[in-house]
mmCIF file of C-alpha atoms and ligand atoms in Angstrom:
data_model
loop_
_atom_site.group_PDB
_atom_site.id
_atom_site.type_symbol
_atom_site.label_atom_id
_atom_site.label_comp_id
_atom_site.label_asym_id
_atom_site.label_seq_id
_atom_site.Cartn_x
_atom_site.Cartn_y
_atom_site.Cartn_z
ATOM 1 C CA LYS A 1 -38.929 18.496 -28.526
ATOM 2 C CA GLU A 2 -41.843 18.844 -30.810
ATOM 3 C CA PHE A 3 -40.248 21.815 -32.597
ATOM 4 C CA ARG A 4 -37.251 19.789 -33.688
ATOM 5 C CA ASN A 5 -37.089 18.651 -37.284
ATOM 6 C CA ASN A 6 -34.661 16.315 -38.970
ATOM 7 C CA VAL A 7 -32.483 19.008 -40.528
ATOM 8 C CA LYS A 8 -28.923 19.194 -39.183
ATOM 9 C CA PRO A 9 -27.868 22.865 -38.786
ATOM 10 C CA ASN A 10 -25.111 23.971 -41.092
ATOM 11 C CA TRP A 11 -23.405 26.267 -38.571
ATOM 12 C CA CYS A 12 -19.776 26.105 -37.340
ATOM 13 C CA PRO A 13 -19.366 24.137 -34.104
ATOM 14 C CA GLY A 14 -19.711 26.588 -31.257
ATOM 15 C CA CYS A 15 -21.723 29.188 -33.231
ATOM 16 C CA GLY A 16 -24.014 31.149 -30.940
ATOM 17 C CA ASP A 17 -26.971 30.574 -33.242
ATOM 18 C CA PHE A 18 -27.432 26.982 -31.964
ATOM 19 C CA SER A 19 -28.585 28.362 -28.610
ATOM 20 C CA VAL A 20 -30.989 30.811 -30.255
ATOM 21 C CA GLN A 21 -32.563 27.941 -32.172
ATOM 22 C CA ALA A 22 -32.889 25.904 -28.956
ATOM 23 C CA ALA A 23 -34.351 28.890 -27.089
ATOM 24 C CA ILE A 24 -36.981 29.515 -29.771
ATOM 25 C CA GLN A 25 -37.966 25.814 -29.718
ATOM 26 C CA ARG A 26 -38.203 25.785 -25.935
ATOM 27 C CA ALA A 27 -40.064 29.083 -25.714
ATOM 28 C CA ALA A 28 -42.610 27.975 -28.341
ATOM 29 C CA ALA A 29 -43.259 24.754 -26.390
ATOM 30 C CA ASN A 30 -43.418 26.583 -23.063
ATOM 31 C CA VAL A 31 -46.112 28.985 -24.278
ATOM 32 C CA GLY A 32 -48.152 26.022 -25.532
ATOM 33 C CA LEU A 33 -47.742 26.451 -29.276
ATOM 34 C CA GLU A 34 -47.982 23.644 -31.778
ATOM 35 C CA PRO A 35 -45.642 23.608 -34.854
ATOM 36 C CA GLU A 36 -48.597 24.426 -37.133
ATOM 37 C CA GLY A 37 -49.244 27.556 -35.023
ATOM 38 C CA LEU A 38 -45.829 29.033 -35.557
ATOM 39 C CA ALA A 39 -44.194 30.671 -38.564
ATOM 40 C CA VAL A 40 -40.479 31.523 -38.561
ATOM 41 C CA VAL A 41 -39.362 33.953 -41.295
ATOM 42 C CA SER A 42 -35.699 34.735 -41.803
ATOM 43 C CA GLY A 43 -33.444 36.878 -43.947
ATOM 44 C CA ILE A 44 -30.026 36.088 -45.414
ATOM 45 C CA GLY A 45 -26.863 35.265 -43.500
ATOM 46 C CA CYS A 46 -25.699 32.375 -41.371
ATOM 47 C CA SER A 47 -28.523 33.177 -38.959
ATOM 48 C CA GLY A 48 -31.005 33.200 -41.823
ATOM 49 C CA ARG A 49 -30.819 29.425 -41.980
ATOM 50 C CA ILE A 50 -32.692 29.167 -38.720
ATOM 51 C CA SER A 51 -36.128 29.039 -40.372
ATOM 52 C CA GLY A 52 -35.212 25.669 -41.837
ATOM 53 C CA TYR A 53 -34.141 24.213 -38.493
ATOM 54 C CA ILE A 54 -37.374 24.640 -36.544
ATOM 55 C CA LYS A 55 -40.402 22.455 -37.019
ATOM 56 C CA SER A 56 -42.962 25.108 -37.998
ATOM 57 C CA TYR A 57 -43.986 27.049 -41.055
ATOM 58 C CA GLY A 58 -40.777 28.575 -42.374
ATOM 59 C CA PHE A 59 -39.836 31.128 -44.966
ATOM 60 C CA HIS A 60 -36.155 31.841 -45.802
ATOM 61 C CA GLY A 61 -36.610 35.205 -47.427
ATOM 62 C CA ILE A 62 -34.266 37.714 -49.012
ATOM 63 C CA HIS A 63 -31.615 39.887 -47.529
ATOM 64 C CA GLY A 64 -32.963 42.387 -45.013
ATOM 65 C CA ARG A 65 -36.574 41.581 -45.848
ATOM 66 C CA SER A 66 -37.620 39.172 -43.108
ATOM 67 C CA LEU A 67 -39.732 41.858 -41.461
ATOM 68 C CA PRO A 68 -42.010 42.838 -44.404
ATOM 69 C CA ILE A 69 -42.615 39.141 -45.101
ATOM 70 C CA ALA A 70 -43.273 38.358 -41.427
ATOM 71 C CA GLN A 71 -45.645 41.315 -41.069
ATOM 72 C CA GLY A 72 -47.548 40.208 -44.198
ATOM 73 C CA VAL A 73 -47.849 36.651 -42.792
ATOM 74 C CA LYS A 74 -49.261 37.935 -39.547
ATOM 75 C CA MET A 75 -51.729 40.363 -41.213
ATOM 76 C CA ALA A 76 -53.005 37.541 -43.437
ATOM 77 C CA ASN A 77 -53.266 34.945 -40.718
ATOM 78 C CA ARG A 78 -53.600 36.415 -37.228
ATOM 79 C CA GLU A 79 -53.890 32.930 -35.731
ATOM 80 C CA LEU A 80 -50.166 32.262 -36.330
ATOM 81 C CA THR A 81 -47.476 33.288 -33.899
ATOM 82 C CA VAL A 82 -44.864 34.908 -36.140
ATOM 83 C CA ILE A 83 -41.140 35.153 -35.427
ATOM 84 C CA ALA A 84 -38.894 37.138 -37.780
ATOM 85 C CA SER A 85 -35.189 36.507 -37.448
ATOM 86 C CA GLY A 86 -31.839 37.440 -38.974
ATOM 87 C CA GLY A 87 -28.412 38.774 -38.274
ATOM 88 C CA ASP A 88 -27.176 42.262 -37.454
ATOM 89 C CA GLY A 89 -26.080 42.852 -41.052
ATOM 90 C CA ASP A 90 -29.480 41.760 -42.260
ATOM 91 C CA GLY A 91 -31.498 43.847 -39.852
ATOM 92 C CA PHE A 92 -29.285 46.900 -39.275
ATOM 93 C CA ALA A 93 -27.722 47.457 -42.775
ATOM 94 C CA ILE A 94 -29.866 46.503 -45.740
ATOM 95 C CA GLY A 95 -32.960 45.966 -43.594
ATOM 96 C CA MET A 96 -32.641 48.962 -41.313
ATOM 97 C CA GLY A 97 -35.551 50.834 -42.916
ATOM 98 C CA HIS A 98 -37.843 47.861 -42.321
ATOM 99 C CA THR A 99 -36.601 47.497 -38.767
ATOM 100 C CA ILE A 100 -37.438 51.079 -37.753
ATOM 101 C CA HIS A 101 -40.864 51.064 -39.417
ATOM 102 C CA ALA A 102 -41.789 47.633 -38.011
ATOM 103 C CA ILE A 103 -40.853 48.926 -34.554
ATOM 104 C CA ARG A 104 -43.031 52.015 -34.819
ATOM 105 C CA ARG A 105 -45.873 50.140 -36.555
ATOM 106 C CA ASN A 106 -46.192 47.704 -33.651
ATOM 107 C CA ILE A 107 -47.640 44.614 -35.486
ATOM 108 C CA ASP A 108 -47.862 41.701 -33.082
ATOM 109 C CA ILE A 109 -44.792 39.716 -34.087
ATOM 110 C CA THR A 110 -41.374 38.950 -32.497
ATOM 111 C CA TYR A 111 -38.164 39.993 -34.144
ATOM 112 C CA ILE A 112 -34.971 38.174 -33.013
ATOM 113 C CA VAL A 113 -31.636 39.517 -34.191
ATOM 114 C CA MET A 114 -28.609 37.240 -33.873
ATOM 115 C CA ASP A 115 -25.989 39.890 -33.318
ATOM 116 C CA ASN A 116 -22.399 38.655 -33.906
ATOM 117 C CA GLN A 117 -20.996 42.036 -34.937
ATOM 118 C CA ILE A 118 -19.672 40.742 -38.237
ATOM 119 C CA TYR A 119 -20.764 39.330 -41.602
ATOM 120 C CA GLY A 120 -20.104 35.587 -41.104
ATOM 121 C CA LEU A 121 -21.640 34.080 -44.238
ATOM 122 C CA THR A 122 -19.446 36.186 -46.529
ATOM 123 C CA LYS A 123 -16.346 35.273 -44.420
ATOM 124 C CA GLY A 124 -15.834 38.189 -42.071
ATOM 125 C CA GLN A 125 -16.432 41.785 -43.054
ATOM 126 C CA THR A 126 -17.474 44.624 -40.706
ATOM 127 C CA SER A 127 -21.178 44.926 -40.015
ATOM 128 C CA PRO A 128 -23.138 47.940 -38.691
ATOM 129 C CA ARG A 129 -22.525 46.434 -35.232
ATOM 130 C CA SER A 130 -18.745 46.212 -35.515
ATOM 131 C CA ALA A 131 -16.984 48.627 -33.150
ATOM 132 C CA ALA A 132 -14.821 51.496 -34.403
ATOM 133 C CA GLY A 133 -11.286 50.170 -34.824
ATOM 134 C CA PHE A 134 -12.510 46.617 -35.576
ATOM 135 C CA LYS A 135 -10.124 44.921 -38.029
ATOM 136 C CA THR A 136 -11.432 42.613 -40.705
ATOM 137 C CA LYS A 137 -10.530 41.760 -44.282
ATOM 138 C CA SER A 138 -12.631 44.771 -45.399
ATOM 139 C CA THR A 139 -11.090 47.085 -42.793
ATOM 140 C CA PRO A 140 -7.422 45.959 -42.360
ATOM 141 C CA ASP A 141 -6.546 49.228 -40.582
ATOM 142 C CA GLY A 142 -9.634 49.103 -38.358
ATOM 143 C CA SER A 143 -13.175 50.360 -39.006
ATOM 144 C CA ILE A 144 -13.516 54.135 -39.027
ATOM 145 C CA GLU A 145 -17.352 53.952 -38.521
ATOM 146 C CA GLN A 146 -19.241 53.898 -35.240
ATOM 147 C CA ALA A 147 -21.405 50.887 -34.388
ATOM 148 C CA ILE A 148 -25.190 51.158 -34.216
ATOM 149 C CA SER A 149 -26.794 50.855 -30.776
ATOM 150 C CA PRO A 150 -29.834 48.626 -31.408
ATOM 151 C CA MET A 151 -31.382 49.237 -27.972
ATOM 152 C CA GLU A 152 -31.145 53.046 -28.212
ATOM 153 C CA LEU A 153 -32.478 52.846 -31.716
ATOM 154 C CA ALA A 154 -35.462 50.723 -30.735
ATOM 155 C CA LEU A 155 -36.311 52.858 -27.719
ATOM 156 C CA SER A 156 -36.187 56.072 -29.735
ATOM 157 C CA ALA A 157 -38.276 54.517 -32.545
ATOM 158 C CA GLY A 158 -41.164 53.870 -30.100
ATOM 159 C CA ALA A 159 -40.712 50.173 -29.413
ATOM 160 C CA THR A 160 -43.168 48.609 -26.974
ATOM 161 C CA PHE A 161 -40.938 45.641 -26.115
ATOM 162 C CA VAL A 162 -37.149 45.850 -26.140
ATOM 163 C CA ALA A 163 -34.918 43.100 -24.765
ATOM 164 C CA GLN A 164 -31.438 41.823 -25.108
ATOM 165 C CA SER A 165 -29.846 38.536 -24.217
ATOM 166 C CA PHE A 166 -26.721 36.384 -24.622
ATOM 167 C CA SER A 167 -26.832 33.047 -26.417
ATOM 168 C CA THR A 168 -25.214 31.053 -23.609
ATOM 169 C CA ASP A 169 -27.865 32.271 -21.107
ATOM 170 C CA LEU A 170 -30.290 29.729 -22.457
ATOM 171 C CA LYS A 171 -32.700 29.973 -19.519
ATOM 172 C CA ASP A 172 -32.864 33.808 -19.673
ATOM 173 C CA LEU A 173 -33.034 33.840 -23.423
ATOM 174 C CA THR A 174 -35.908 31.349 -23.462
ATOM 175 C CA ALA A 175 -37.815 33.404 -20.882
ATOM 176 C CA ILE A 176 -37.280 36.595 -22.867
ATOM 177 C CA ILE A 177 -38.536 34.960 -26.101
ATOM 178 C CA GLU A 178 -41.557 33.660 -24.244
ATOM 179 C CA ALA A 179 -42.280 37.196 -22.975
ATOM 180 C CA GLY A 180 -41.760 38.565 -26.464
ATOM 181 C CA ILE A 181 -44.219 36.035 -27.991
ATOM 182 C CA GLN A 182 -46.769 36.854 -25.321
ATOM 183 C CA HIS A 183 -46.360 40.666 -25.743
ATOM 184 C CA LYS A 184 -49.275 42.212 -27.614
ATOM 185 C CA GLY A 185 -47.342 44.175 -30.213
ATOM 186 C CA PHE A 186 -43.912 44.175 -31.832
ATOM 187 C CA SER A 187 -41.233 42.632 -29.632
ATOM 188 C CA PHE A 188 -37.630 43.337 -30.475
ATOM 189 C CA ILE A 189 -34.979 40.980 -29.057
ATOM 190 C CA ASN A 190 -31.284 41.477 -29.776
ATOM 191 C CA VAL A 191 -29.212 38.392 -28.922
ATOM 192 C CA PHE A 192 -25.386 38.509 -28.636
ATOM 193 C CA SER A 193 -24.625 35.388 -30.608
ATOM 194 C CA PRO A 194 -20.844 35.003 -31.085
ATOM 195 C CA CYS A 195 -19.329 34.100 -34.429
ATOM 196 C CA VAL A 196 -16.513 31.813 -33.309
ATOM 197 C CA THR A 197 -14.953 31.652 -36.787
ATOM 198 C CA TYR A 198 -14.546 35.252 -37.805
ATOM 199 C CA ASN A 199 -15.025 37.486 -34.728
ATOM 200 C CA LYS A 200 -12.053 36.944 -32.399
ATOM 201 C CA ILE A 201 -12.824 40.076 -30.360
ATOM 202 C CA ASN A 202 -16.462 39.722 -29.243
ATOM 203 C CA THR A 203 -16.080 36.171 -27.996
ATOM 204 C CA TYR A 204 -18.026 34.249 -25.302
ATOM 205 C CA ASP A 205 -15.404 35.284 -22.729
ATOM 206 C CA TRP A 206 -15.573 38.949 -23.855
ATOM 207 C CA PHE A 207 -19.336 39.018 -23.350
ATOM 208 C CA LYS A 208 -19.136 37.269 -19.989
ATOM 209 C CA GLU A 209 -16.708 39.975 -18.827
ATOM 210 C CA ASN A 210 -18.625 42.873 -20.245
ATOM 211 C CA LEU A 211 -22.345 42.194 -19.932
ATOM 212 C CA THR A 212 -24.485 43.369 -17.027
ATOM 213 C CA LYS A 213 -27.769 41.689 -16.230
ATOM 214 C CA LEU A 214 -30.565 44.202 -15.574
ATOM 215 C CA ALA A 215 -31.746 41.925 -12.781
ATOM 216 C CA THR A 216 -28.632 42.924 -10.824
ATOM 217 C CA ILE A 217 -29.335 46.650 -11.058
ATOM 218 C CA GLU A 218 -31.235 47.675 -7.954
ATOM 219 C CA GLY A 219 -34.449 49.580 -8.642
ATOM 220 C CA TYR A 220 -34.386 48.962 -12.388
ATOM 221 C CA ASP A 221 -37.865 49.534 -13.801
ATOM 222 C CA SER A 222 -38.541 48.132 -17.232
ATOM 223 C CA THR A 223 -41.745 50.243 -17.619
ATOM 224 C CA ASN A 224 -39.714 53.436 -17.400
ATOM 225 C CA ARG A 225 -38.515 54.381 -20.904
ATOM 226 C CA GLU A 226 -36.266 57.207 -19.657
ATOM 227 C CA MET A 227 -34.551 54.893 -17.183
ATOM 228 C CA ALA A 228 -34.198 52.283 -19.916
ATOM 229 C CA MET A 229 -32.486 54.705 -22.292
ATOM 230 C CA GLN A 230 -30.233 56.065 -19.603
ATOM 231 C CA THR A 231 -29.199 52.585 -18.415
ATOM 232 C CA VAL A 232 -28.469 51.423 -21.964
ATOM 233 C CA MET A 233 -26.323 54.450 -22.607
ATOM 234 C CA GLU A 234 -24.473 54.158 -19.284
ATOM 235 C CA HIS A 235 -23.547 50.531 -20.082
ATOM 236 C CA ASP A 236 -22.692 51.180 -23.735
ATOM 237 C CA GLY A 237 -25.581 48.868 -24.714
ATOM 238 C CA LEU A 238 -24.071 45.864 -22.903
ATOM 239 C CA VAL A 239 -27.065 44.955 -20.758
ATOM 240 C CA THR A 240 -29.281 41.880 -20.827
ATOM 241 C CA GLY A 241 -32.878 41.339 -19.782
ATOM 242 C CA ILE A 242 -36.178 43.015 -20.658
ATOM 243 C CA ILE A 243 -35.068 46.614 -21.059
ATOM 244 C CA TYR A 244 -38.466 48.157 -21.726
ATOM 245 C CA GLN A 245 -42.052 47.021 -22.090
ATOM 246 C CA ASN A 246 -45.173 49.087 -22.590
ATOM 247 C CA LYS A 247 -48.260 46.915 -22.185
ATOM 248 C CA ASP A 248 -50.674 49.830 -22.610
ATOM 249 C CA ARG A 249 -50.134 50.750 -26.224
ATOM 250 C CA GLN A 250 -52.440 48.927 -28.638
ATOM 251 C CA SER A 251 -50.950 46.840 -31.395
ATOM 252 C CA TYR A 252 -51.387 47.764 -35.065
ATOM 253 C CA GLN A 253 -54.021 45.065 -35.446
ATOM 254 C CA GLU A 254 -56.038 46.253 -32.469
ATOM 255 C CA LEU A 255 -56.331 49.671 -34.091
ATOM 256 C CA ILE A 256 -57.890 48.325 -37.300
ATOM 257 C CA PRO A 257 -61.744 48.359 -37.109
ATOM 258 C CA GLY A 258 -63.100 44.853 -37.771
ATOM 259 C CA TYR A 259 -59.688 43.216 -37.942
ATOM 260 C CA ALA A 260 -60.536 40.675 -35.294
ATOM 261 C CA GLU A 261 -63.582 39.330 -37.132
ATOM 262 C CA GLU A 262 -62.059 36.827 -39.524
ATOM 263 C CA SER A 263 -58.592 35.811 -40.611
ATOM 264 C CA LEU A 264 -57.936 36.656 -44.286
ATOM 265 C CA THR A 265 -56.769 33.102 -44.861
ATOM 266 C CA LYS A 266 -60.182 31.829 -43.758
ATOM 267 C CA ALA A 267 -62.370 34.463 -45.343
ATOM 268 C CA GLU A 268 -64.674 33.537 -48.192
ATOM 269 C CA LEU A 269 -63.488 35.060 -51.473
ATOM 270 C CA GLN A 270 -66.223 37.603 -52.278
ATOM 271 C CA LEU A 271 -65.627 37.665 -56.007
ATOM 272 C CA SER A 272 -68.070 36.995 -58.844
ATOM 273 C CA GLN A 273 -67.039 34.710 -61.679
ATOM 274 C CA GLU A 274 -67.010 37.718 -63.985
ATOM 275 C CA SER A 275 -64.689 39.698 -61.713
ATOM 276 C CA PHE A 276 -62.465 36.646 -61.230
ATOM 277 C CA ASP A 277 -62.171 36.096 -64.977
ATOM 278 C CA LYS A 278 -61.343 39.767 -65.537
ATOM 279 C CA LEU A 279 -58.684 39.691 -62.780
ATOM 280 C CA ALA A 280 -57.230 36.429 -64.131
ATOM 281 C CA SER A 281 -57.063 37.795 -67.698
ATOM 282 C CA GLU A 282 -54.885 40.664 -66.453
ATOM 283 C CA PHE A 283 -52.229 38.201 -65.376
ATOM 284 C CA MET A 284 -52.253 36.092 -68.545
HETATM 285 FE FE1 SF4 B 301 -21.748 30.995 -36.967
HETATM 286 FE FE2 SF4 B 301 -19.707 32.570 -37.721
HETATM 287 FE FE3 SF4 B 301 -19.781 30.035 -38.510
HETATM 288 FE FE4 SF4 B 301 -21.526 31.789 -39.491
HETATM 289 S S1 SF4 B 301 -19.335 31.803 -39.777
HETATM 290 S S2 SF4 B 301 -21.993 29.694 -38.783
HETATM 291 S S3 SF4 B 301 -21.923 33.087 -37.714
HETATM 292 S S4 SF4 B 301 -19.619 30.803 -36.385
#
């Protein structure tokens, strides 16, 4: 409850993003955070509005750039829990370069993608997650491109935490976000979050029929990267749960000598008046 603010979300009734918002709020409360200990950074798109709907520090950034901003926030103030968020167009089209490098860099933040397989804010064009053959206003004869597989991509880029969920599975989604926040390194969570207005194919019913929970696969081991990749490929990416977690690899911050000593936001500015004046004059 403490992560609710007074802003009424401007999403269509039934949009999957409502559940993602609720799950972030619940997960933050469950891990014992206070609003002043959380920063939510978002990109552009319907999902990008989420940073304004959670009582925390928030930054509604620019298209595809939630990750560089979120990483900068974390590096400057390690005491904050940082969540970056955005849609599949934001993260896998214009922001794809940032996504891959954030994954391999392993800074201790959580990235939540609200994957609705379409561009909703601009009224329904194909996204990098739209399946081949998908018909929209921009592809009236069906898309001739293949969709990106976010889980395969993350696993091959060296991710230390890869998970996927479905926005109606609020309990599972909340638990996954909690695990992502607690993971020491970059946690990547892709959430199937249906766009009820423009995507009439990948609906709630479609996901219910096609998703497999990893918890129902006997012997599944989320510490086994090879098994994770094989399972994702066998199910065409339509699995939910924690797909892979490596708790042994150190985060980016842990590898920086002296990083843990003092947060940049609290450090004394070691600058003489003369140096400060010189610096200031360069910006005048
Ligand atoms: Fe959600 Fe789609 Fe409406 Fe955007 S257009 S708010 S993604 S349902």
